[in-house]
CSV table of C-alpha atoms and ligand atoms in Angstrom, one decimal:
chain,number,residue,atom,x,y,z
Q,1,UNK,CA,-38.1,12.5,33.2
Q,2,UNK,CA,-35.8,9.5,33.8
Q,3,UNK,CA,-33.1,11.0,36.0
Q,4,UNK,CA,-29.6,9.5,36.1
Q,5,UNK,CA,-29.6,8.2,39.7
Q,6,UNK,CA,-26.0,9.2,40.5
Q,7,UNK,CA,-24.7,11.4,37.7
Q,8,UNK,CA,-21.0,11.2,37.0
Q,9,UNK,CA,-19.9,14.8,36.4
Q,10,UNK,CA,-16.2,14.2,36.7
Q,11,UNK,CA,-14.6,16.4,39.4
Q,12,UNK,CA,-17.9,18.0,40.4
Q,13,UNK,CA,-18.9,16.8,43.9
Q,14,UNK,CA,-21.9,18.9,44.9
Q,15,UNK,CA,-24.0,22.0,44.4
Q,16,UNK,CA,-23.6,24.7,47.1
Q,17,UNK,CA,-25.8,27.7,47.8
Q,18,UNK,CA,-23.9,30.9,47.2
Q,19,UNK,CA,-26.0,32.7,49.9
Q,20,UNK,CA,-26.3,30.3,52.8
Q,21,UNK,CA,-23.8,27.6,52.0
Q,22,UNK,CA,-26.3,24.7,52.1
Q,23,UNK,CA,-25.0,21.8,50.1
Q,24,UNK,CA,-27.0,19.5,47.7
Q,25,UNK,CA,-26.3,16.4,45.7
Q,26,UNK,CA,-25.5,16.9,42.0
Q,27,UNK,CA,-28.7,17.0,40.0
Q,28,UNK,CA,-31.1,19.1,37.9
Q,29,UNK,CA,-31.5,21.9,40.5
Q,30,UNK,CA,-30.5,25.5,40.4
Q,31,UNK,CA,-32.0,27.3,43.4
Q,32,UNK,CA,-31.5,26.7,47.2
Q,33,UNK,CA,-34.5,25.1,48.9
Q,34,UNK,CA,-33.7,27.0,52.1
Q,35,UNK,CA,-33.2,30.6,50.8
Q,36,UNK,CA,-33.8,30.5,46.9
Q,37,UNK,CA,-30.1,31.6,46.5
Q,38,UNK,CA,-28.3,30.4,43.3
Q,39,UNK,CA,-26.3,27.2,43.4
Q,40,UNK,CA,-22.7,26.8,42.5
Q,41,UNK,CA,-20.7,23.7,41.6
Q,42,UNK,CA,-18.0,22.6,44.0
Q,43,UNK,CA,-15.2,20.2,43.1
Q,44,UNK,CA,-12.7,17.7,44.1
Q,45,UNK,CA,-9.6,19.2,42.4
Q,46,UNK,CA,-7.2,16.3,43.1
Q,47,UNK,CA,-6.7,15.3,39.4
Q,48,UNK,CA,-5.7,18.8,38.3
Q,49,UNK,CA,-2.2,19.4,37.0
Q,50,UNK,CA,-0.5,21.5,34.3
Q,51,UNK,CA,0.7,18.4,32.7
Q,52,UNK,CA,-2.8,16.9,32.3
Q,53,UNK,CA,-4.1,20.1,31.0
Q,54,UNK,CA,-1.3,20.6,28.5
Q,55,UNK,CA,-1.7,17.0,27.2
Q,56,UNK,CA,-5.5,17.6,26.5
Q,57,UNK,CA,-7.2,18.7,23.3
Q,58,UNK,CA,-7.0,22.2,22.0
Q,59,UNK,CA,-10.4,23.1,23.2
Q,60,UNK,CA,-12.2,23.6,26.6
Q,61,UNK,CA,-12.0,19.9,27.4
Q,62,UNK,CA,-8.3,20.3,28.2
Q,63,UNK,CA,-9.8,21.8,31.5
Q,64,UNK,CA,-12.2,18.9,32.1
Q,65,UNK,CA,-10.7,18.2,35.5
Q,66,UNK,CA,-12.0,21.7,36.5
Q,67,UNK,CA,-15.5,21.3,34.9
Q,68,UNK,CA,-18.8,19.6,35.8
Q,69,UNK,CA,-18.7,17.1,32.8
Q,70,UNK,CA,-18.5,13.3,32.5
Q,71,UNK,CA,-15.0,11.8,32.2
Q,72,UNK,CA,-15.7,10.6,28.7
Q,73,UNK,CA,-16.8,14.1,27.5
Q,74,UNK,CA,-14.3,14.1,24.6
Q,75,UNK,CA,-16.0,11.1,23.1
Q,76,UNK,CA,-19.5,12.5,22.7
Q,77,UNK,CA,-20.4,15.0,20.0
Q,78,UNK,CA,-20.2,18.6,21.1
Q,79,UNK,CA,-19.0,21.8,19.3
Q,80,UNK,CA,-15.6,21.6,21.0
Q,81,UNK,CA,-15.3,25.3,21.6
Q,82,UNK,CA,-12.4,27.2,23.2
Q,83,UNK,CA,-8.7,27.7,23.0
Q,84,UNK,CA,-9.4,30.9,21.0
Q,85,UNK,CA,-6.4,33.2,20.3
Q,86,UNK,CA,-5.0,35.7,22.7
Q,87,UNK,CA,-3.8,38.5,20.5
Q,88,UNK,CA,-0.9,40.7,21.5
Q,89,UNK,CA,-2.3,44.2,20.6
Q,90,UNK,CA,0.5,46.7,20.4
Q,91,UNK,CA,-1.2,49.0,18.0
Q,92,UNK,CA,-4.2,49.3,20.1
Q,93,UNK,CA,-2.1,49.6,23.3
Q,94,UNK,CA,-0.2,52.5,21.7
Q,95,UNK,CA,-3.4,54.2,20.6
Q,96,UNK,CA,-4.8,53.9,24.2
Q,97,UNK,CA,-1.5,54.8,25.9
Q,98,UNK,CA,-1.1,51.3,27.5
Q,99,UNK,CA,2.2,49.5,28.0
Q,100,UNK,CA,0.9,46.0,27.4
Q,101,UNK,CA,-2.5,44.9,26.1
Q,102,UNK,CA,-3.9,41.6,24.9
Q,103,UNK,CA,-7.3,40.9,23.2
Q,104,UNK,CA,-8.8,37.5,24.1
Q,105,UNK,CA,-10.7,37.0,20.8
Q,106,UNK,CA,-13.7,34.7,21.5
Q,107,UNK,CA,-15.2,35.4,18.0
Q,108,UNK,CA,-13.1,32.4,17.0
Q,109,UNK,CA,-15.5,29.9,18.6
Q,110,UNK,CA,-17.7,27.6,16.5
Q,111,UNK,CA,-20.7,29.9,16.4
Q,112,UNK,CA,-18.6,33.0,16.8
Q,113,UNK,CA,-19.2,34.0,20.4
Q,114,UNK,CA,-18.1,33.0,23.9
Q,115,UNK,CA,-21.5,31.3,24.4
Q,116,UNK,CA,-20.2,28.1,22.8
Q,117,UNK,CA,-18.2,27.6,26.0
Q,118,UNK,CA,-21.1,27.7,28.4
Q,119,UNK,CA,-23.3,25.7,26.0
Q,120,UNK,CA,-20.6,23.0,25.6
Q,121,UNK,CA,-20.5,22.4,29.3
Q,122,UNK,CA,-24.3,22.7,29.7
Q,123,UNK,CA,-24.9,20.1,27.0
Q,124,UNK,CA,-22.4,17.6,28.5
Q,125,UNK,CA,-23.9,18.0,32.0
Q,126,UNK,CA,-27.6,18.0,30.7
Q,127,UNK,CA,-27.1,14.7,28.9
Q,128,UNK,CA,-25.5,13.1,31.9
Q,129,UNK,CA,-28.4,14.4,34.0
Q,130,UNK,CA,-30.9,12.7,31.7
Q,131,UNK,CA,-32.4,15.8,29.9
Q,132,UNK,CA,-33.6,15.2,26.3
Q,133,UNK,CA,-34.0,18.7,24.9
Q,134,UNK,CA,-31.5,21.6,24.9
Q,135,UNK,CA,-33.3,24.9,25.3
Q,136,UNK,CA,-32.7,28.6,26.2
Q,137,UNK,CA,-34.1,32.1,26.4
Q,138,UNK,CA,-31.4,34.2,24.6
Q,139,UNK,CA,-30.3,37.7,23.5
Q,140,UNK,CA,-29.1,36.0,20.3
Q,141,UNK,CA,-25.6,34.4,20.7
Q,142,UNK,CA,-26.8,31.8,23.1
Q,143,UNK,CA,-29.6,30.8,20.6
Q,144,UNK,CA,-26.9,30.3,17.9
Q,145,UNK,CA,-24.8,28.2,20.2
Q,146,UNK,CA,-27.6,26.0,21.6
Q,147,UNK,CA,-29.1,25.4,18.1
Q,148,UNK,CA,-25.7,24.4,16.7
Q,149,UNK,CA,-24.7,22.2,19.7
Q,150,UNK,CA,-28.0,20.3,19.8
Q,151,UNK,CA,-27.7,19.8,16.0
Q,152,UNK,CA,-24.3,18.3,16.4
Q,153,UNK,CA,-25.3,16.2,19.4
Q,154,UNK,CA,-28.3,14.9,17.5
Q,155,UNK,CA,-30.9,16.1,20.0
Q,156,UNK,CA,-33.8,18.6,19.8
Q,157,UNK,CA,-33.3,22.2,20.5
Q,158,UNK,CA,-35.9,24.8,21.6
Q,159,UNK,CA,-34.8,28.4,21.7
Q,160,UNK,CA,-36.7,31.6,22.5
Q,161,UNK,CA,-35.5,35.1,21.6
Q,162,UNK,CA,-36.9,38.7,21.5
Q,163,UNK,CA,-38.4,39.3,18.1
Q,164,UNK,CA,-36.4,42.5,17.6
Q,165,UNK,CA,-33.1,40.6,17.4
Q,166,UNK,CA,-30.5,41.3,14.7
Q,167,UNK,CA,-31.4,39.6,11.4
Q,168,UNK,CA,-28.0,38.0,11.3
Q,169,UNK,CA,-28.6,36.2,14.6
Q,170,UNK,CA,-32.1,35.1,13.6
Q,171,UNK,CA,-30.8,33.5,10.4
Q,172,UNK,CA,-27.7,32.1,12.2
Q,173,UNK,CA,-30.1,30.3,14.6
Q,174,UNK,CA,-32.8,29.1,12.2
Q,175,UNK,CA,-30.2,27.5,9.9
Q,176,UNK,CA,-29.4,24.8,12.4
Q,177,UNK,CA,-33.1,23.6,12.4
Q,178,UNK,CA,-34.7,22.9,15.8
Q,179,UNK,CA,-37.6,24.7,17.4
Q,180,UNK,CA,-37.0,28.4,17.2
Q,181,UNK,CA,-39.5,30.9,18.7
Q,182,UNK,CA,-39.4,34.7,18.4
Q,183,UNK,CA,-41.3,36.4,21.2
Q,184,UNK,CA,-42.8,39.9,21.2
Q,185,UNK,CA,-41.1,41.2,24.3
Q,186,UNK,CA,-37.6,42.1,25.6
Q,187,UNK,CA,-35.1,39.6,27.0
Q,188,UNK,CA,-36.4,39.8,30.5
Q,189,UNK,CA,-39.9,38.9,29.2
Q,190,UNK,CA,-38.5,36.0,27.2
Q,191,UNK,CA,-36.5,34.8,30.3
Q,192,UNK,CA,-39.7,34.8,32.4
Q,193,UNK,CA,-41.5,32.8,29.8
Q,194,UNK,CA,-38.7,30.3,29.7
Q,195,UNK,CA,-38.8,29.8,33.4
Q,196,UNK,CA,-42.5,29.1,33.1
Q,197,UNK,CA,-42.0,26.6,30.3
Q,198,UNK,CA,-39.1,24.9,32.2
Q,199,UNK,CA,-41.5,24.3,35.1
Q,200,UNK,CA,-43.8,22.3,32.8
Q,201,UNK,CA,-41.4,20.6,30.3
Q,202,UNK,CA,-39.5,18.3,32.7
Q,203,UNK,CA,-37.0,16.9,30.2
Q,204,UNK,CA,-36.0,20.3,28.7
Q,205,UNK,CA,-32.7,21.6,29.9
Q,206,UNK,CA,-32.9,25.4,29.7
Q,207,UNK,CA,-29.1,25.9,29.7
Q,208,UNK,CA,-29.2,29.3,31.5
Q,209,UNK,CA,-32.2,28.5,33.7
Q,210,UNK,CA,-32.6,25.0,35.2
Q,211,UNK,CA,-29.0,23.8,34.4
Q,212,UNK,CA,-27.5,27.3,35.0
Q,213,UNK,CA,-25.0,26.2,37.7
Q,214,UNK,CA,-23.3,23.8,35.2
Q,215,UNK,CA,-23.7,26.2,32.2
Q,216,UNK,CA,-22.1,29.1,34.1
Q,217,UNK,CA,-18.9,27.1,34.9
Q,218,UNK,CA,-18.1,27.1,31.1
Q,219,UNK,CA,-17.1,30.7,31.4
Q,220,UNK,CA,-14.2,29.7,33.7
Q,221,UNK,CA,-12.4,28.4,30.6
Q,222,UNK,CA,-11.7,31.9,29.4
Q,223,UNK,CA,-9.8,32.6,32.6
Q,224,UNK,CA,-7.9,29.3,32.3
Q,225,UNK,CA,-6.9,30.0,28.7
Q,226,UNK,CA,-5.8,33.5,29.4
Q,227,UNK,CA,-3.5,32.3,32.2
Q,228,UNK,CA,-2.2,29.3,30.1
Q,229,UNK,CA,-1.6,31.4,27.0
Q,230,UNK,CA,0.3,34.0,29.0
Q,231,UNK,CA,2.6,31.2,30.1
Q,232,UNK,CA,0.8,30.2,33.3
Q,233,UNK,CA,0.5,33.6,34.8
Q,234,UNK,CA,-2.3,36.0,35.5
Q,235,UNK,CA,-2.6,39.5,33.9
Q,236,UNK,CA,-2.7,42.5,36.2
Q,237,UNK,CA,-6.1,43.7,34.8
Q,238,UNK,CA,-8.9,42.2,32.8
Q,239,UNK,CA,-11.9,44.0,31.2
Q,240,UNK,CA,-15.0,41.9,30.8
Q,241,UNK,CA,-18.4,42.7,29.3
Q,242,UNK,CA,-21.4,42.2,31.5
Q,243,UNK,CA,-24.9,40.9,30.5
Q,244,UNK,CA,-26.0,38.5,33.3
Q,245,UNK,CA,-22.6,38.9,34.8
Q,246,UNK,CA,-21.7,35.2,34.8
Q,247,UNK,CA,-18.7,35.5,32.5
Q,248,UNK,CA,-17.1,38.1,34.8
Q,249,UNK,CA,-17.7,36.2,38.0
Q,250,UNK,CA,-16.5,33.0,36.5
Q,251,UNK,CA,-13.3,34.5,35.1
Q,252,UNK,CA,-12.6,35.7,38.6
Q,253,UNK,CA,-13.4,32.2,40.0
Q,254,UNK,CA,-11.0,30.6,37.5
Q,255,UNK,CA,-8.2,33.0,38.5
Q,256,UNK,CA,-8.8,32.1,42.2
Q,257,UNK,CA,-8.8,28.4,41.5
Q,258,UNK,CA,-5.5,28.7,39.6
Q,259,UNK,CA,-3.9,30.5,42.5
Q,260,UNK,CA,-5.3,28.1,45.1
Q,261,UNK,CA,-4.2,25.1,43.1
Q,262,UNK,CA,-0.7,26.6,42.6
Q,263,UNK,CA,-1.0,26.5,38.8
Q,264,UNK,CA,-0.1,30.2,38.7
Q,265,UNK,CA,1.9,32.5,41.1
Q,266,UNK,CA,-0.3,34.2,43.7
Q,267,UNK,CA,-0.5,37.8,42.8
Q,268,UNK,CA,-3.1,40.6,42.9
Q,269,UNK,CA,-5.3,41.1,39.8
Q,270,UNK,CA,-8.1,43.5,39.1
Q,271,UNK,CA,-11.4,42.7,37.3
Q,272,UNK,CA,-13.2,45.5,35.4
Q,273,UNK,CA,-16.7,45.4,34.0
Q,274,UNK,CA,-18.2,47.0,30.9
Q,275,UNK,CA,-21.8,47.8,30.0
Q,276,UNK,CA,-23.7,49.9,27.5
Q,277,UNK,CA,-25.2,52.9,29.1
Q,278,UNK,CA,-28.6,51.9,27.7
Q,279,UNK,CA,-28.5,48.8,29.8
Q,280,UNK,CA,-26.1,49.5,32.7
Q,281,UNK,CA,-27.8,48.4,35.9
Q,282,UNK,CA,-24.5,46.9,37.3
Q,283,UNK,CA,-22.4,49.9,36.4
Q,284,UNK,CA,-25.0,52.2,38.0
Q,285,UNK,CA,-25.0,50.1,41.2
Q,286,UNK,CA,-21.2,50.1,41.3
Q,287,UNK,CA,-21.0,53.9,40.8
Q,288,UNK,CA,-23.6,54.6,43.5
Q,289,UNK,CA,-21.9,52.3,46.0
Q,290,UNK,CA,-25.0,50.0,46.2
Q,291,UNK,CA,-24.9,46.2,46.9
Q,292,UNK,CA,-28.2,45.6,45.1
Q,293,UNK,CA,-28.8,46.0,41.3
Q,294,UNK,CA,-31.9,47.8,40.4
Q,295,UNK,CA,-33.5,46.3,37.1
Q,296,UNK,CA,-33.7,48.6,34.1
Q,297,UNK,CA,-35.5,48.4,30.7
Q,298,UNK,CA,-32.7,48.0,28.1
Q,299,UNK,CA,-32.3,50.4,25.2
Q,300,UNK,CA,-29.0,49.9,23.4
Q,301,UNK,CA,-27.5,48.6,20.1
Q,302,UNK,CA,-25.5,46.1,22.3
Q,303,UNK,CA,-28.3,43.6,22.2
Q,304,UNK,CA,-26.1,40.7,23.4
Q,305,UNK,CA,-25.6,42.5,26.7
Q,306,UNK,CA,-29.2,43.8,27.0
Q,307,UNK,CA,-30.2,42.0,30.2
Q,308,UNK,CA,-32.0,44.5,32.4
Q,309,UNK,CA,-32.2,42.2,35.5
Q,310,UNK,CA,-28.8,40.5,35.6
Q,311,UNK,CA,-28.8,37.2,37.7
Q,312,UNK,CA,-25.2,37.6,38.8
Q,313,UNK,CA,-25.3,41.4,39.3
Q,314,UNK,CA,-24.5,41.3,43.1
Q,315,UNK,CA,-21.7,38.8,42.6
Q,316,UNK,CA,-20.2,41.0,39.9
Q,317,UNK,CA,-20.1,43.9,42.4
Q,318,UNK,CA,-18.4,41.6,44.9
Q,319,UNK,CA,-15.7,40.4,42.5
Q,320,UNK,CA,-15.0,43.9,41.1
Q,321,UNK,CA,-14.8,45.5,44.6
Q,322,UNK,CA,-12.8,42.7,46.1
Q,323,UNK,CA,-10.1,42.9,43.4
Q,324,UNK,CA,-10.0,46.7,43.3
Q,325,UNK,CA,-11.5,47.0,39.8
Q,326,UNK,CA,-14.3,49.2,38.5
Q,327,UNK,CA,-17.3,49.1,36.1
Q,328,UNK,CA,-17.8,51.6,33.3
Q,329,UNK,CA,-20.6,52.2,30.8
Q,330,UNK,CA,-20.5,53.7,27.3
Q,331,UNK,CA,-23.0,55.3,24.9
Q,332,UNK,CA,-24.0,53.6,21.6
Q,333,UNK,CA,-21.8,56.1,19.7
Q,334,UNK,CA,-18.8,55.1,21.8
Q,335,UNK,CA,-19.7,51.4,21.1
Q,336,UNK,CA,-19.5,52.1,17.4
Q,337,UNK,CA,-16.2,54.0,17.8
Q,338,UNK,CA,-14.9,51.1,19.8
Q,339,UNK,CA,-15.7,48.5,17.1
Q,340,UNK,CA,-14.0,50.7,14.6
Q,341,UNK,CA,-10.9,51.3,16.7
Q,342,UNK,CA,-10.4,47.5,17.4
Q,343,UNK,CA,-10.8,46.8,13.7
Q,344,UNK,CA,-8.5,49.5,12.4
Q,345,UNK,CA,-5.7,48.9,15.0
Q,346,UNK,CA,-5.7,45.1,15.3
Q,347,UNK,CA,-7.7,43.7,12.3
Q,348,UNK,CA,-10.3,42.3,14.7
Q,349,UNK,CA,-14.0,42.8,13.9
Q,350,UNK,CA,-15.8,42.5,17.1
Q,351,UNK,CA,-19.5,42.6,17.7
Q,352,UNK,CA,-21.2,45.4,19.7
Q,353,UNK,CA,-20.2,43.7,23.0
Q,354,UNK,CA,-16.5,44.0,21.9
Q,355,UNK,CA,-17.2,47.7,21.2
Q,356,UNK,CA,-18.7,48.1,24.6
Q,357,UNK,CA,-15.6,46.5,26.2
Q,358,UNK,CA,-13.1,48.5,24.3
Q,359,UNK,CA,-14.9,51.8,24.7
Q,360,UNK,CA,-15.2,51.1,28.5
Q,361,UNK,CA,-11.5,50.2,28.6
Q,362,UNK,CA,-10.6,53.5,27.0
Q,363,UNK,CA,-12.8,55.3,29.6
Q,364,UNK,CA,-11.3,53.4,32.5
Q,365,UNK,CA,-7.8,54.5,31.3
Q,366,UNK,CA,-9.0,58.1,31.0
Q,367,UNK,CA,-10.5,58.1,34.5
Q,368,UNK,CA,-7.3,56.6,36.0
Q,369,UNK,CA,-9.2,53.5,37.3
Q,370,UNK,CA,-7.1,51.3,35.0
Q,371,UNK,CA,-3.3,51.5,35.3
Q,372,UNK,CA,-1.7,52.1,31.9
Q,373,UNK,CA,1.6,50.6,33.0
Q,374,UNK,CA,0.0,47.3,34.1
Q,375,UNK,CA,-0.5,44.3,31.8
Q,376,UNK,CA,-4.1,44.3,30.6
Q,377,UNK,CA,-6.4,41.8,28.8
Q,378,UNK,CA,-9.8,42.7,27.2
Q,379,UNK,CA,-12.4,40.2,26.0
Q,380,UNK,CA,-13.8,40.4,22.5
Q,381,UNK,CA,-16.7,38.1,23.1
Q,382,UNK,CA,-18.3,38.0,19.7
Q,383,UNK,CA,-18.0,38.4,15.9
Q,384,UNK,CA,-18.8,41.7,14.1
Q,385,UNK,CA,-20.5,39.8,11.3
Q,386,UNK,CA,-23.4,39.2,13.7
Q,387,UNK,CA,-24.0,42.9,14.3
Q,388,UNK,CA,-23.3,44.4,10.9
Q,389,UNK,CA,-26.1,47.0,11.2
Q,390,UNK,CA,-24.3,48.7,14.1
Q,391,UNK,CA,-21.5,49.9,11.8
Q,392,UNK,CA,-23.1,49.7,8.4
Q,393,UNK,CA,-23.5,53.5,8.3
Q,394,UNK,CA,-19.9,54.3,9.1
Q,395,UNK,CA,-18.1,51.3,7.5
Q,396,UNK,CA,-18.3,52.2,3.8
Q,397,UNK,CA,-16.2,51.7,0.7
Q,398,UNK,CA,-13.7,54.5,-0.1
Q,399,UNK,CA,-15.2,55.0,-3.6
Q,400,UNK,CA,-17.4,53.5,-6.3
Q,401,UNK,CA,-15.8,53.8,-9.7
Q,402,UNK,CA,-16.1,52.7,-13.4
Q,403,UNK,CA,-13.7,49.8,-14.3
Q,404,UNK,CA,-11.0,52.0,-15.8
Q,405,UNK,CA,-7.6,53.3,-14.7
Q,406,UNK,CA,-8.8,56.8,-15.5
Q,407,UNK,CA,-11.7,56.5,-13.1
Q,408,UNK,CA,-9.4,55.2,-10.4
Q,409,UNK,CA,-7.0,58.2,-10.9
Q,410,UNK,CA,-9.8,60.7,-10.7
Q,411,UNK,CA,-11.0,59.2,-7.5
Q,412,UNK,CA,-7.8,60.5,-5.9
Q,413,UNK,CA,-6.9,57.3,-4.1
Q,414,UNK,CA,-3.4,56.7,-5.6
O,1,PLP,C1,-23.9,36.7,26.6
O,1,PLP,C2,-22.8,37.6,26.1
O,1,PLP,C3,-21.9,38.3,27.0
O,1,PLP,C4,-22.1,38.3,28.5
O,1,PLP,O1,-22.3,37.2,29.2
O,1,PLP,P1,-22.9,37.0,30.7
O,1,PLP,O2,-22.2,35.8,31.1
O,1,PLP,O3,-24.4,36.8,30.6
O,1,PLP,O4,-22.5,38.3,31.4
O,1,PLP,C5,-20.9,39.0,26.5
O,1,PLP,N1,-20.7,39.1,25.2
O,1,PLP,C6,-21.4,38.4,24.3
O,1,PLP,C7,-21.1,38.6,22.8
O,1,PLP,C8,-22.5,37.6,24.7
O,1,PLP,O5,-23.2,37.0,23.8
O,2,ZN,ZN1,-29.4,29.0,50.4
């Protein structure tokens, strides 16, 4: 692999170990050589200002002064994700007994989930680092996003998914071309295989494995957007789904950066996590008061969140405990109810992850962990059209009739 000698990743200055603090030059590395801890991007924030952000494009690149991407990132083909709508959700708030609620609707991204954000940043960084192929192990949405982004960038993709994935996500990956492998195993098996392949295929950027430090930074853009869309202020509470836990920890990082940089007023906020009970290792650790997350074997309809051994689990626990939040988990029945409630009250069809988040939010209100009088944001991280099977049994037409007015009248629907 021909590595770029000194990559220009804009404001990014180094990679720093989250465990021991050891610092490394920017490059295709992801684990600390001293302690094997995960690496995190550090920055020179001197170019950041509200004015520069507001003058930027209506996608994640408006935050490029806060991301590990080359200065010319807007000139190379990418899927340009982000700046999805923040929906004021009064009907849902009323139904849940909340004073003020917003849904950050990330189903509006190019491949209909929040994964376009992380892939956008990973692609930009991977190209600058000299990688030739964009790859990933995925629970589905990441595969969609990687295959699409690579197609648009004109490079090869190679994605690996569990073979029991939703049909919608299989088709929505295959359609972009590229190398696409289904694996007889669960996500954690696929992830292990990907790490092995990454060790052999030097010029393959597995976005969530060997370029993970850059990839994960893409999730910060949800936090920036929420703050900017609220008029440059932070919500009091935010509820976030957890798979690997990167999205939650990076939203928290984004809020902290905005406070440190003086872009929003410094005020307390609470970060809440949501999992499906059938894959709830982080919720279980939170509830038991543990610092370590014990891996589980996933069994839930919320396949996009079905990571039994979440890489960022301990950091999620840190962020949630530090901010005074909590983590809840919900059954598959509650997930289905959650999808229906979001659709009926706000006209937003979320995927199973959205159902997990809404059902968890509801439980957090009931338990008193979430303050009903405080301003709340919940993330809908994907589109319901990707997980149709989850609600196919309960989302049915009102009636099937002959094409006559008489038949309509007899159906009793007038
Ligand atoms: C991947 C995914 C998540 C969670 O992301 P992590 O950063 O791995 O915690 C949430 N929702 C959807 C729809 C996803 O695809
Ligand atoms: Zn270290």
